Amino acid sequence: MTSCRMSVGNALDCAARHEFLESIQVAIVQLFQKKPLQECELVQVQDNVRNLVESEAGPLIYDFFKDKLLKKGMVILREFMKNDLGLVLLKKMSDQWNYFYTQILPTLQAMLYPLPNKDVSIRKVTMLEFRDVVVLKVGIEDTLNSVAREDVPTQIIQMFLVLQGIHDGFPPSENYARLERLAAKVINPYLGFFGFYEGSSKPTIESSLKPTTKVKHLEKTEAYELDIKTNRPKSTNPLVTKSLHHHRHAHGHLFSHILEPLVEQDTVRRHSIDTSPRMSAVGS
């Protein structure tokens, strides 16, 4: 393990900081390249992060990860499928999502756990980057317009539901709205932030809220406040609530299923349910 060299004033010297930063960068990039960690490498990276946090460079580490390393890693994942469409794209995206969600994401959280808490956690900022740089920068929208709903892999449905549980502000961003429309194409019925969908990307009952073009990341907002007694999200739009109540009576058993909110990193995921057997294979 790299030794921790100290200079006058108990600060890491420049050479040591560079060495620690380089080891972190290499480890994270190799993680996105699907190269396994070497023996004791995770502990080394954690120690190097901790040493940098305690140095003068400490306040910059989170931004360096978010603005440089994370974007570079997501581009690596996207390159594998950037020119594909149709079932080929869905298969490759399923594989990339599965590896990202089960291997890359938890390993990144373990590597960077010594970082001080931020308003936007490592988990949340990583998921948002996967949404914005990978999912929405390939031909997923054209693909879902050209394939049958039953041909969409369950991993893709899982991906939509998990990513829809990551909120990026209030009102949500245009990218959040785009993902909601994608989810509504393959999950029927679907109750999203911007309305109620029945197999189409256009809601049959539309919310009065519109997506924002301003980028702002908030952990908790009024829109996602939980009712402690029922553990259900409080409605912030009485007009939508009234419309949905009317729609329920007009369509009989359509809303007979009671949906518990699915929580992802302390935020409520608003979604509907597919009662077909194939959905039982989708994890959360």
PDB file of N, CA, C and O in Angstrom, residues 5 7 11-24 48 51-52 55-58 61:
ATOM      1  N   ARG A   5       2.882  10.110   2.909  1.00  0.00           N
ATOM      2  CA  ARG A   5       3.969  11.033   3.200  1.00  0.00           C
ATOM      3  C   ARG A   5       3.374  12.373   3.628  1.00  0.00           C
ATOM      4  O   ARG A   5       2.479  12.903   2.996  1.00  0.00           O
ATOM      5  N   SER A   7       3.997  16.481   4.894  1.00  0.00           N
ATOM      6  CA  SER A   7       4.909  17.618   4.817  1.00  0.00           C
ATOM      7  C   SER A   7       4.648  18.522   6.013  1.00  0.00           C
ATOM      8  O   SER A   7       3.814  18.235   6.859  1.00  0.00           O
ATOM      9  N   ALA A  11       0.192  18.387   6.167  1.00  0.00           N
ATOM     10  CA  ALA A  11      -0.536  18.301   4.896  1.00  0.00           C
ATOM     11  C   ALA A  11       0.196  17.351   3.961  1.00  0.00           C
ATOM     12  O   ALA A  11       1.428  17.251   3.975  1.00  0.00           O
ATOM     13  N   LEU A  12      -0.543  16.637   3.145  1.00  0.00           N
ATOM     14  CA  LEU A  12       0.077  15.746   2.173  1.00  0.00           C
ATOM     15  C   LEU A  12       0.828  16.575   1.147  1.00  0.00           C
ATOM     16  O   LEU A  12       0.327  17.576   0.659  1.00  0.00           O
ATOM     17  N   ASP A  13       2.030  16.117   0.793  1.00  0.00           N
ATOM     18  CA  ASP A  13       2.756  16.859  -0.241  1.00  0.00           C
ATOM     19  C   ASP A  13       2.127  16.594  -1.602  1.00  0.00           C
ATOM     20  O   ASP A  13       1.340  15.678  -1.794  1.00  0.00           O
ATOM     21  N   CYS A  14       2.478  17.402  -2.560  1.00  0.00           N
ATOM     22  CA  CYS A  14       1.856  17.369  -3.883  1.00  0.00           C
ATOM     23  C   CYS A  14       2.041  16.021  -4.561  1.00  0.00           C
ATOM     24  O   CYS A  14       1.125  15.498  -5.197  1.00  0.00           O
ATOM     25  N   ALA A  15       3.229  15.443  -4.440  1.00  0.00           N
ATOM     26  CA  ALA A  15       3.498  14.158  -5.091  1.00  0.00           C
ATOM     27  C   ALA A  15       2.614  13.058  -4.529  1.00  0.00           C
ATOM     28  O   ALA A  15       2.099  12.214  -5.269  1.00  0.00           O
ATOM     29  N   ALA A  16       2.417  13.061  -3.224  1.00  0.00           N
ATOM     30  CA  ALA A  16       1.577  12.046  -2.596  1.00  0.00           C
ATOM     31  C   ALA A  16       0.126  12.198  -3.033  1.00  0.00           C
ATOM     32  O   ALA A  16      -0.548  11.209  -3.334  1.00  0.00           O
ATOM     33  N   ARG A  17      -0.366  13.426  -3.081  1.00  0.00           N
ATOM     34  CA  ARG A  17      -1.745  13.658  -3.510  1.00  0.00           C
ATOM     35  C   ARG A  17      -1.965  13.161  -4.937  1.00  0.00           C
ATOM     36  O   ARG A  17      -2.975  12.533  -5.245  1.00  0.00           O
ATOM     37  N   HIS A  18      -1.002  13.444  -5.777  1.00  0.00           N
ATOM     38  CA  HIS A  18      -1.107  12.999  -7.172  1.00  0.00           C
ATOM     39  C   HIS A  18      -1.118  11.476  -7.246  1.00  0.00           C
ATOM     40  O   HIS A  18      -1.891  10.894  -8.026  1.00  0.00           O
ATOM     41  N   GLU A  19      -0.290  10.834  -6.454  1.00  0.00           N
ATOM     42  CA  GLU A  19      -0.222   9.375  -6.457  1.00  0.00           C
ATOM     43  C   GLU A  19      -1.538   8.755  -5.973  1.00  0.00           C
ATOM     44  O   GLU A  19      -2.036   7.790  -6.559  1.00  0.00           O
ATOM     45  N   PHE A  20      -2.114   9.317  -4.922  1.00  0.00           N
ATOM     46  CA  PHE A  20      -3.385   8.811  -4.419  1.00  0.00           C
ATOM     47  C   PHE A  20      -4.500   9.013  -5.451  1.00  0.00           C
ATOM     48  O   PHE A  20      -5.316   8.120  -5.691  1.00  0.00           O
ATOM     49  N   LEU A  21      -4.542  10.196  -6.051  1.00  0.00           N
ATOM     50  CA  LEU A  21      -5.584  10.501  -7.020  1.00  0.00           C
ATOM     51  C   LEU A  21      -5.483   9.600  -8.243  1.00  0.00           C
ATOM     52  O   LEU A  21      -6.494   9.129  -8.776  1.00  0.00           O
ATOM     53  N   GLU A  22      -4.254   9.344  -8.662  1.00  0.00           N
ATOM     54  CA  GLU A  22      -4.041   8.474  -9.819  1.00  0.00           C
ATOM     55  C   GLU A  22      -4.527   7.061  -9.542  1.00  0.00           C
ATOM     56  O   GLU A  22      -5.162   6.426 -10.402  1.00  0.00           O
ATOM     57  N   SER A  23      -4.288   6.553  -8.350  1.00  0.00           N
ATOM     58  CA  SER A  23      -4.730   5.197  -8.020  1.00  0.00           C
ATOM     59  C   SER A  23      -6.252   5.095  -7.986  1.00  0.00           C
ATOM     60  O   SER A  23      -6.828   4.086  -8.427  1.00  0.00           O
ATOM     61  N   ILE A  24      -6.910   6.139  -7.493  1.00  0.00           N
ATOM     62  CA  ILE A  24      -8.373   6.162  -7.473  1.00  0.00           C
ATOM     63  C   ILE A  24      -8.928   6.203  -8.888  1.00  0.00           C
ATOM     64  O   ILE A  24      -9.862   5.472  -9.242  1.00  0.00           O
ATOM     65  N   ASN A  48      -6.772   5.673   0.221  1.00  0.00           N
ATOM     66  CA  ASN A  48      -6.329   6.814  -0.573  1.00  0.00           C
ATOM     67  C   ASN A  48      -7.388   7.909  -0.608  1.00  0.00           C
ATOM     68  O   ASN A  48      -7.067   9.101  -0.561  1.00  0.00           O
ATOM     69  N   ASN A  51      -7.216   9.627   2.767  1.00  0.00           N
ATOM     70  CA  ASN A  51      -6.055  10.508   2.867  1.00  0.00           C
ATOM     71  C   ASN A  51      -6.272  11.813   2.101  1.00  0.00           C
ATOM     72  O   ASN A  51      -5.895  12.892   2.558  1.00  0.00           O
ATOM     73  N   LEU A  52      -6.902  11.711   0.924  1.00  0.00           N
ATOM     74  CA  LEU A  52      -7.162  12.915   0.140  1.00  0.00           C
ATOM     75  C   LEU A  52      -8.216  13.794   0.802  1.00  0.00           C
ATOM     76  O   LEU A  52      -8.115  15.023   0.776  1.00  0.00           O
ATOM     77  N   SER A  55      -6.748  16.010   3.255  1.00  0.00           N
ATOM     78  CA  SER A  55      -5.762  16.947   2.729  1.00  0.00           C
ATOM     79  C   SER A  55      -6.437  18.226   2.234  1.00  0.00           C
ATOM     80  O   SER A  55      -7.660  18.374   2.291  1.00  0.00           O
ATOM     81  N   GLU A  56      -5.632  19.133   1.702  1.00  0.00           N
ATOM     82  CA  GLU A  56      -6.172  20.383   1.164  1.00  0.00           C
ATOM     83  C   GLU A  56      -7.050  20.140  -0.052  1.00  0.00           C
ATOM     84  O   GLU A  56      -7.910  20.956  -0.399  1.00  0.00           O
ATOM     85  N   ALA A  57      -6.843  19.005  -0.729  1.00  0.00           N
ATOM     86  CA  ALA A  57      -7.625  18.688  -1.929  1.00  0.00           C
ATOM     87  C   ALA A  57      -8.973  18.057  -1.596  1.00  0.00           C
ATOM     88  O   ALA A  57      -9.778  17.806  -2.496  1.00  0.00           O
ATOM     89  N   GLY A  58      -9.240  17.824  -0.322  1.00  0.00           N
ATOM     90  CA  GLY A  58     -10.450  17.127   0.095  1.00  0.00           C
ATOM     91  C   GLY A  58     -11.748  17.641  -0.504  1.00  0.00           C
ATOM     92  O   GLY A  58     -12.542  16.846  -1.038  1.00  0.00           O
ATOM     93  N   ILE A  61     -12.596  16.401  -4.240  1.00  0.00           N
ATOM     94  CA  ILE A  61     -12.644  14.992  -4.661  1.00  0.00           C
ATOM     95  C   ILE A  61     -14.022  14.623  -5.206  1.00  0.00           C
ATOM     96  O   ILE A  61     -14.138  13.964  -6.253  1.00  0.00           O
TER      97      ILE A  61
END
